[in-house]
Each structure stands twice: as structure tokens, then as C-alpha cells.
């Protein structure tokens, strides 16, 4: 088990990057690493000669009243986890290091995809994501970055930003990693009580119900109703259940789509999604 080099400043990062050979892969995290994050590192190793991981709880993607202060932080445990999968470098900066001049005066408008679903519930979130992702791409000079399909809307927005701004980096997606019982891995799962964790299984069950309905030729409305009924029966509070295009995140009636769910289990808000094929009403 080789330990990665750990740096905390831009100056230290420059020196460390000079020591890394070949194509550089980047995995951006907010710490509290679990197997889902480690799968991104493993995927990055398939596309790059050297892999670096950022551990940074980014304040700009949290709105007032969200869980920025409570978000789990354990750098020592994160470094131990990263060592197990062979990352070469960890950049764990402070907020002052990433934003040395305070709040950014120049920001990024993430576009129409950021105004629906997660963007409707968290209207400032994706602007903060785009800002920190753009900064990390510039600071690291990475050749390829890996993002998880669990944050499907974030993945779509980052890809659009890279395309629209002609950023010289390849974006690779990695599949959702789930616990044996189906729960999508998330750092926020640590907030759940035992009873809440059991009820949280309704999200993956709802997705399966929606996918089964789609396979049986259901319409988009019927697919969403099948998923919603599972969540309602589990006594979780639905934020949204939507079936959208995987690029534009506009609602669809047929074709390949993302069935996306957000729901509150107790006070914890969880998201999950699956890709499915909608035959549409004409196929019935």
C-alpha cells in the first residue's frame, strides 16, 4: 500500500505535479471518501498514467442553511482510503488557498441545465460547482477528469462547460456504486439513523420500479408514477421524480432518459438515478 504525496498549497502542488509522469487524471472530492469515490480513482487509473485526488469541501456550492459546517470531514481516513487504491497525489487545500482573493468576482453561468431538478431546489449550487471545477482544471492542468453518474446533472453540466469553453480536458463518467442492499453510496448516508437508512432503500427500489415499468412499455407518466408510489409507501418526502434527457435534462416522452429522484429521508436529502429506455405511448 503506497502512500500518496499530500500537498496543501498551490506552490507545493506545482512541485509535486512536476514529479508525476505522463497523462494526469483528476478525481475531485469533498472528502468523507467511500467506495464510490474509490471507484472513480480506479477508473481514472484506466485513462491516465498518474492520478491525483482533491479533497476540498467547496463553500461556493453550499447555500446558506445547507450542511456546509456539518459536512463530514476526516482527512486522515481519506488518505488511508486513497492509499488502498494507489492514487499518486492528494491536494487538500484550505478555502483561502482556493479562493485567495475572497469571493470570485468573475463567475460561471452554468446555463439552462442548472435551472431544473437540483438547480431548482439549490439555485446557486451548480454555479459554485462550475467555479471550483474550472479552477481545479486550471490549477492542476489535468488531462482527464472522472465524475460519477450518481451526480448525473453535475456530470452533464461539467461536460457542457468543457465543450462550450473549449477546455482541453477529457471528461469520463463512472457508474454508480451501491451497497449490497442497493443504496447508492453517499457521504450524506452517514447522517441517517438505522430506521432512516432502511427507508432510504426506497430510492433504489423506486428506480427499479420505474425501470421495470419502462421495460413493460409504460409511458413516461406511468414510469414516474411507479417510482413515486414506492417512495410514498416508504414515508419519505419526495422532492422530485423526473424523467429527463441525459444531456439537456428536459422532460422526455420517449427515447433514452435519466429517471432522477431526490427525496428527504428524515432531514437528510438524498439523490439517485438510473438510465432507461422509454418506448413512449405509441409503443403500447
PDB file of N, CA, C and O in Angstrom, residues 207-258:
ATOM      1  N   UNK A 207     -36.379   3.377  -8.306  1.00  0.00           N
ATOM      2  CA  UNK A 207     -35.754   3.356  -9.626  1.00  0.00           C
ATOM      3  C   UNK A 207     -35.978   2.018 -10.324  1.00  0.00           C
ATOM      4  O   UNK A 207     -36.229   1.976 -11.536  1.00  0.00           O
ATOM      5  N   UNK A 208     -35.883   0.935  -9.567  1.00  0.00           N
ATOM      6  CA  UNK A 208     -36.134  -0.380 -10.162  1.00  0.00           C
ATOM      7  C   UNK A 208     -37.572  -0.494 -10.645  1.00  0.00           C
ATOM      8  O   UNK A 208     -37.845  -1.061 -11.717  1.00  0.00           O
ATOM      9  N   UNK A 209     -38.499   0.049  -9.839  1.00  0.00           N
ATOM     10  CA  UNK A 209     -39.911   0.015 -10.242  1.00  0.00           C
ATOM     11  C   UNK A 209     -40.124   0.810 -11.530  1.00  0.00           C
ATOM     12  O   UNK A 209     -40.863   0.383 -12.424  1.00  0.00           O
ATOM     13  N   UNK A 210     -39.471   1.962 -11.616  1.00  0.00           N
ATOM     14  CA  UNK A 210     -39.585   2.760 -12.827  1.00  0.00           C
ATOM     15  C   UNK A 210     -38.981   2.064 -14.024  1.00  0.00           C
ATOM     16  O   UNK A 210     -39.543   2.082 -15.127  1.00  0.00           O
ATOM     17  N   UNK A 211     -37.847   1.411 -13.820  1.00  0.00           N
ATOM     18  CA  UNK A 211     -37.177   0.707 -14.920  1.00  0.00           C
ATOM     19  C   UNK A 211     -38.000  -0.497 -15.368  1.00  0.00           C
ATOM     20  O   UNK A 211     -38.099  -0.780 -16.570  1.00  0.00           O
ATOM     21  N   UNK A 212     -38.597  -1.205 -14.416  1.00  0.00           N
ATOM     22  CA  UNK A 212     -39.465  -2.330 -14.761  1.00  0.00           C
ATOM     23  C   UNK A 212     -40.663  -1.847 -15.570  1.00  0.00           C
ATOM     24  O   UNK A 212     -41.074  -2.501 -16.542  1.00  0.00           O
ATOM     25  N   UNK A 213     -41.224  -0.715 -15.154  1.00  0.00           N
ATOM     26  CA  UNK A 213     -42.369  -0.155 -15.882  1.00  0.00           C
ATOM     27  C   UNK A 213     -41.965   0.219 -17.307  1.00  0.00           C
ATOM     28  O   UNK A 213     -42.704  -0.026 -18.265  1.00  0.00           O
ATOM     29  N   UNK A 214     -40.778   0.803 -17.447  1.00  0.00           N
ATOM     30  CA  UNK A 214     -40.297   1.177 -18.776  1.00  0.00           C
ATOM     31  C   UNK A 214     -40.115  -0.055 -19.649  1.00  0.00           C
ATOM     32  O   UNK A 214     -40.485  -0.059 -20.830  1.00  0.00           O
ATOM     33  N   UNK A 215     -39.568  -1.129 -19.073  1.00  0.00           N
ATOM     34  CA  UNK A 215     -39.359  -2.365 -19.829  1.00  0.00           C
ATOM     35  C   UNK A 215     -40.679  -2.974 -20.282  1.00  0.00           C
ATOM     36  O   UNK A 215     -40.743  -3.658 -21.316  1.00  0.00           O
ATOM     37  N   UNK A 216     -41.737  -2.711 -19.499  1.00  0.00           N
ATOM     38  CA  UNK A 216     -43.058  -3.236 -19.838  1.00  0.00           C
ATOM     39  C   UNK A 216     -43.798  -2.337 -20.817  1.00  0.00           C
ATOM     40  O   UNK A 216     -44.951  -2.632 -21.174  1.00  0.00           O
ATOM     41  N   UNK A 217     -43.150  -1.247 -21.247  1.00  0.00           N
ATOM     42  CA  UNK A 217     -43.758  -0.371 -22.239  1.00  0.00           C
ATOM     43  C   UNK A 217     -44.577   0.767 -21.675  1.00  0.00           C
ATOM     44  O   UNK A 217     -45.396   1.366 -22.390  1.00  0.00           O
ATOM     45  N   UNK A 218     -44.366   1.109 -20.411  1.00  0.00           N
ATOM     46  CA  UNK A 218     -45.125   2.195 -19.793  1.00  0.00           C
ATOM     47  C   UNK A 218     -44.763   3.542 -20.403  1.00  0.00           C
ATOM     48  O   UNK A 218     -43.670   3.742 -20.931  1.00  0.00           O
ATOM     49  N   UNK A 219     -45.688   4.493 -20.308  1.00  0.00           N
ATOM     50  CA  UNK A 219     -45.420   5.862 -20.720  1.00  0.00           C
ATOM     51  C   UNK A 219     -44.543   6.546 -19.675  1.00  0.00           C
ATOM     52  O   UNK A 219     -44.350   6.029 -18.563  1.00  0.00           O
ATOM     53  N   UNK A 220     -44.034   7.721 -20.020  1.00  0.00           N
ATOM     54  CA  UNK A 220     -43.193   8.446 -19.073  1.00  0.00           C
ATOM     55  C   UNK A 220     -43.954   8.776 -17.795  1.00  0.00           C
ATOM     56  O   UNK A 220     -43.403   8.680 -16.692  1.00  0.00           O
ATOM     57  N   UNK A 221     -45.221   9.137 -17.938  1.00  0.00           N
ATOM     58  CA  UNK A 221     -46.030   9.431 -16.749  1.00  0.00           C
ATOM     59  C   UNK A 221     -46.177   8.205 -15.875  1.00  0.00           C
ATOM     60  O   UNK A 221     -46.048   8.271 -14.645  1.00  0.00           O
ATOM     61  N   UNK A 222     -46.451   7.072 -16.483  1.00  0.00           N
ATOM     62  CA  UNK A 222     -46.614   5.828 -15.724  1.00  0.00           C
ATOM     63  C   UNK A 222     -45.313   5.408 -15.060  1.00  0.00           C
ATOM     64  O   UNK A 222     -45.327   4.866 -13.939  1.00  0.00           O
ATOM     65  N   UNK A 223     -44.199   5.647 -15.727  1.00  0.00           N
ATOM     66  CA  UNK A 223     -42.901   5.328 -15.136  1.00  0.00           C
ATOM     67  C   UNK A 223     -42.672   6.155 -13.872  1.00  0.00           C
ATOM     68  O   UNK A 223     -42.267   5.629 -12.825  1.00  0.00           O
ATOM     69  N   UNK A 224     -42.942   7.434 -13.963  1.00  0.00           N
ATOM     70  CA  UNK A 224     -42.759   8.313 -12.799  1.00  0.00           C
ATOM     71  C   UNK A 224     -43.731   7.957 -11.678  1.00  0.00           C
ATOM     72  O   UNK A 224     -43.370   8.008 -10.497  1.00  0.00           O
ATOM     73  N   UNK A 225     -44.942   7.589 -12.039  1.00  0.00           N
ATOM     74  CA  UNK A 225     -45.925   7.199 -11.018  1.00  0.00           C
ATOM     75  C   UNK A 225     -45.496   5.915 -10.309  1.00  0.00           C
ATOM     76  O   UNK A 225     -45.663   5.788  -9.082  1.00  0.00           O
ATOM     77  N   UNK A 226     -44.933   4.977 -11.052  1.00  0.00           N
ATOM     78  CA  UNK A 226     -44.465   3.720 -10.448  1.00  0.00           C
ATOM     79  C   UNK A 226     -43.369   3.992  -9.441  1.00  0.00           C
ATOM     80  O   UNK A 226     -43.345   3.411  -8.331  1.00  0.00           O
ATOM     81  N   UNK A 227     -42.438   4.888  -9.784  1.00  0.00           N
ATOM     82  CA  UNK A 227     -41.353   5.231  -8.866  1.00  0.00           C
ATOM     83  C   UNK A 227     -41.874   6.002  -7.662  1.00  0.00           C
ATOM     84  O   UNK A 227     -41.493   5.729  -6.512  1.00  0.00           O
ATOM     85  N   UNK A 228     -42.747   6.954  -7.905  1.00  0.00           N
ATOM     86  CA  UNK A 228     -43.258   7.810  -6.816  1.00  0.00           C
ATOM     87  C   UNK A 228     -44.023   6.997  -5.783  1.00  0.00           C
ATOM     88  O   UNK A 228     -43.932   7.267  -4.578  1.00  0.00           O
ATOM     89  N   UNK A 229     -44.772   5.991  -6.238  1.00  0.00           N
ATOM     90  CA  UNK A 229     -45.580   5.213  -5.297  1.00  0.00           C
ATOM     91  C   UNK A 229     -44.711   4.449  -4.315  1.00  0.00           C
ATOM     92  O   UNK A 229     -45.072   4.290  -3.139  1.00  0.00           O
ATOM     93  N   UNK A 230     -43.537   4.003  -4.750  1.00  0.00           N
ATOM     94  CA  UNK A 230     -42.622   3.299  -3.847  1.00  0.00           C
ATOM     95  C   UNK A 230     -42.119   4.254  -2.768  1.00  0.00           C
ATOM     96  O   UNK A 230     -42.050   3.894  -1.577  1.00  0.00           O
ATOM     97  N   UNK A 231     -41.786   5.461  -3.157  1.00  0.00           N
ATOM     98  CA  UNK A 231     -41.299   6.451  -2.187  1.00  0.00           C
ATOM     99  C   UNK A 231     -42.397   6.839  -1.203  1.00  0.00           C
ATOM    100  O   UNK A 231     -42.146   6.975   0.004  1.00  0.00           O
ATOM    101  N   UNK A 232     -43.596   7.025  -1.708  1.00  0.00           N
ATOM    102  CA  UNK A 232     -44.718   7.391  -0.837  1.00  0.00           C
ATOM    103  C   UNK A 232     -44.985   6.293   0.181  1.00  0.00           C
ATOM    104  O   UNK A 232     -45.202   6.565   1.372  1.00  0.00           O
ATOM    105  N   UNK A 233     -44.953   5.048  -0.266  1.00  0.00           N
ATOM    106  CA  UNK A 233     -45.203   3.922   0.638  1.00  0.00           C
ATOM    107  C   UNK A 233     -44.140   3.826   1.727  1.00  0.00           C
ATOM    108  O   UNK A 233     -44.398   3.332   2.826  1.00  0.00           O
ATOM    109  N   UNK A 234     -42.922   4.303   1.435  1.00  0.00           N
ATOM    110  CA  UNK A 234     -41.823   4.233   2.404  1.00  0.00           C
ATOM    111  C   UNK A 234     -41.803   5.428   3.348  1.00  0.00           C
ATOM    112  O   UNK A 234     -40.918   5.532   4.203  1.00  0.00           O
ATOM    113  N   UNK A 235     -42.746   6.341   3.170  1.00  0.00           N
ATOM    114  CA  UNK A 235     -42.845   7.510   4.047  1.00  0.00           C
ATOM    115  C   UNK A 235     -41.596   8.392   3.982  1.00  0.00           C
ATOM    116  O   UNK A 235     -41.062   8.830   4.999  1.00  0.00           O
ATOM    117  N   UNK A 236     -41.118   8.625   2.755  1.00  0.00           N
ATOM    118  CA  UNK A 236     -40.078   9.623   2.555  1.00  0.00           C
ATOM    119  C   UNK A 236     -40.688  10.789   1.797  1.00  0.00           C
ATOM    120  O   UNK A 236     -41.648  10.623   1.045  1.00  0.00           O
ATOM    121  N   UNK A 237     -40.151  11.973   1.990  1.00  0.00           N
ATOM    122  CA  UNK A 237     -40.710  13.184   1.376  1.00  0.00           C
ATOM    123  C   UNK A 237     -40.061  13.415   0.013  1.00  0.00           C
ATOM    124  O   UNK A 237     -38.854  13.636  -0.077  1.00  0.00           O
ATOM    125  N   UNK A 238     -40.870  13.354  -1.013  1.00  0.00           N
ATOM    126  CA  UNK A 238     -40.367  13.480  -2.381  1.00  0.00           C
ATOM    127  C   UNK A 238     -40.061  14.943  -2.695  1.00  0.00           C
ATOM    128  O   UNK A 238     -40.896  15.827  -2.467  1.00  0.00           O
ATOM    129  N   UNK A 239     -38.873  15.187  -3.199  1.00  0.00           N
ATOM    130  CA  UNK A 239     -38.551  16.499  -3.761  1.00  0.00           C
ATOM    131  C   UNK A 239     -38.914  16.486  -5.245  1.00  0.00           C
ATOM    132  O   UNK A 239     -39.664  17.322  -5.726  1.00  0.00           O
ATOM    133  N   UNK A 240     -38.380  15.504  -5.976  1.00  0.00           N
ATOM    134  CA  UNK A 240     -38.799  15.344  -7.368  1.00  0.00           C
ATOM    135  C   UNK A 240     -38.602  13.916  -7.818  1.00  0.00           C
ATOM    136  O   UNK A 240     -37.753  13.189  -7.298  1.00  0.00           O
ATOM    137  N   UNK A 241     -39.409  13.511  -8.768  1.00  0.00           N
ATOM    138  CA  UNK A 241     -39.224  12.286  -9.546  1.00  0.00           C
ATOM    139  C   UNK A 241     -39.443  12.701 -10.986  1.00  0.00           C
ATOM    140  O   UNK A 241     -40.557  13.040 -11.381  1.00  0.00           O
ATOM    141  N   UNK A 242     -38.382  12.713 -11.774  1.00  0.00           N
ATOM    142  CA  UNK A 242     -38.481  13.228 -13.139  1.00  0.00           C
ATOM    143  C   UNK A 242     -37.769  12.301 -14.117  1.00  0.00           C
ATOM    144  O   UNK A 242     -36.811  11.610 -13.755  1.00  0.00           O
ATOM    145  N   UNK A 243     -38.239  12.323 -15.352  1.00  0.00           N
ATOM    146  CA  UNK A 243     -37.649  11.544 -16.428  1.00  0.00           C
ATOM    147  C   UNK A 243     -37.171  12.529 -17.485  1.00  0.00           C
ATOM    148  O   UNK A 243     -37.973  13.238 -18.105  1.00  0.00           O
ATOM    149  N   UNK A 244     -35.852  12.605 -17.672  1.00  0.00           N
ATOM    150  CA  UNK A 244     -35.279  13.696 -18.465  1.00  0.00           C
ATOM    151  C   UNK A 244     -34.250  13.185 -19.465  1.00  0.00           C
ATOM    152  O   UNK A 244     -33.702  12.088 -19.323  1.00  0.00           O
ATOM    153  N   UNK A 245     -33.981  14.018 -20.461  1.00  0.00           N
ATOM    154  CA  UNK A 245     -32.917  13.751 -21.415  1.00  0.00           C
ATOM    155  C   UNK A 245     -31.566  13.811 -20.700  1.00  0.00           C
ATOM    156  O   UNK A 245     -31.334  14.704 -19.880  1.00  0.00           O
ATOM    157  N   UNK A 246     -30.635  12.887 -20.972  1.00  0.00           N
ATOM    158  CA  UNK A 246     -29.371  12.845 -20.229  1.00  0.00           C
ATOM    159  C   UNK A 246     -28.423  13.997 -20.531  1.00  0.00           C
ATOM    160  O   UNK A 246     -27.451  14.184 -19.805  1.00  0.00           O
ATOM    161  N   UNK A 247     -28.691  14.778 -21.575  1.00  0.00           N
ATOM    162  CA  UNK A 247     -27.828  15.914 -21.915  1.00  0.00           C
ATOM    163  C   UNK A 247     -28.488  17.235 -21.557  1.00  0.00           C
ATOM    164  O   UNK A 247     -27.926  18.064 -20.837  1.00  0.00           O
ATOM    165  N   UNK A 248     -29.716  17.451 -22.024  1.00  0.00           N
ATOM    166  CA  UNK A 248     -30.397  18.734 -21.796  1.00  0.00           C
ATOM    167  C   UNK A 248     -31.148  18.787 -20.473  1.00  0.00           C
ATOM    168  O   UNK A 248     -31.475  19.864 -19.981  1.00  0.00           O
ATOM    169  N   UNK A 249     -31.471  17.634 -19.912  1.00  0.00           N
ATOM    170  CA  UNK A 249     -32.277  17.498 -18.701  1.00  0.00           C
ATOM    171  C   UNK A 249     -33.673  18.080 -18.867  1.00  0.00           C
ATOM    172  O   UNK A 249     -34.336  18.441 -17.899  1.00  0.00           O
ATOM    173  N   UNK A 250     -34.151  18.126 -20.109  1.00  0.00           N
ATOM    174  CA  UNK A 250     -35.539  18.452 -20.389  1.00  0.00           C
ATOM    175  C   UNK A 250     -36.371  17.174 -20.299  1.00  0.00           C
ATOM    176  O   UNK A 250     -35.884  16.079 -20.564  1.00  0.00           O
ATOM    177  N   UNK A 251     -37.640  17.319 -19.927  1.00  0.00           N
ATOM    178  CA  UNK A 251     -38.517  16.154 -19.817  1.00  0.00           C
ATOM    179  C   UNK A 251     -38.661  15.461 -21.159  1.00  0.00           C
ATOM    180  O   UNK A 251     -38.663  16.107 -22.216  1.00  0.00           O
ATOM    181  N   UNK A 252     -38.760  14.149 -21.128  1.00  0.00           N
ATOM    182  CA  UNK A 252     -38.904  13.369 -22.357  1.00  0.00           C
ATOM    183  C   UNK A 252     -40.131  12.476 -22.275  1.00  0.00           C
ATOM    184  O   UNK A 252     -40.619  12.149 -21.186  1.00  0.00           O
ATOM    185  N   UNK A 253     -40.621  12.092 -23.459  1.00  0.00           N
ATOM    186  CA  UNK A 253     -41.726  11.151 -23.559  1.00  0.00           C
ATOM    187  C   UNK A 253     -41.263   9.820 -24.144  1.00  0.00           C
ATOM    188  O   UNK A 253     -41.951   8.806 -24.003  1.00  0.00           O
ATOM    189  N   UNK A 254     -40.106   9.825 -24.822  1.00  0.00           N
ATOM    190  CA  UNK A 254     -39.601   8.591 -25.407  1.00  0.00           C
ATOM    191  C   UNK A 254     -38.095   8.700 -25.593  1.00  0.00           C
ATOM    192  O   UNK A 254     -37.523   9.797 -25.525  1.00  0.00           O
ATOM    193  N   UNK A 255     -37.463   7.554 -25.821  1.00  0.00           N
ATOM    194  CA  UNK A 255     -36.024   7.531 -26.029  1.00  0.00           C
ATOM    195  C   UNK A 255     -35.264   7.267 -24.736  1.00  0.00           C
ATOM    196  O   UNK A 255     -35.846   6.961 -23.687  1.00  0.00           O
ATOM    197  N   UNK A 256     -33.927   7.383 -24.829  1.00  0.00           N
ATOM    198  CA  UNK A 256     -33.099   7.169 -23.647  1.00  0.00           C
ATOM    199  C   UNK A 256     -33.283   8.321 -22.679  1.00  0.00           C
ATOM    200  O   UNK A 256     -33.283   9.496 -23.070  1.00  0.00           O
ATOM    201  N   UNK A 257     -33.428   7.997 -21.408  1.00  0.00           N
ATOM    202  CA  UNK A 257     -33.623   9.042 -20.412  1.00  0.00           C
ATOM    203  C   UNK A 257     -32.990   8.694 -19.082  1.00  0.00           C
ATOM    204  O   UNK A 257     -32.572   7.554 -18.843  1.00  0.00           O
ATOM    205  N   UNK A 258     -32.913   9.696 -18.235  1.00  0.00           N
ATOM    206  CA  UNK A 258     -32.477   9.535 -16.854  1.00  0.00           C
ATOM    207  C   UNK A 258     -33.694   9.661 -15.955  1.00  0.00           C
ATOM    208  O   UNK A 258     -34.375  10.706 -15.966  1.00  0.00           O
TER     209      UNK A 258
END
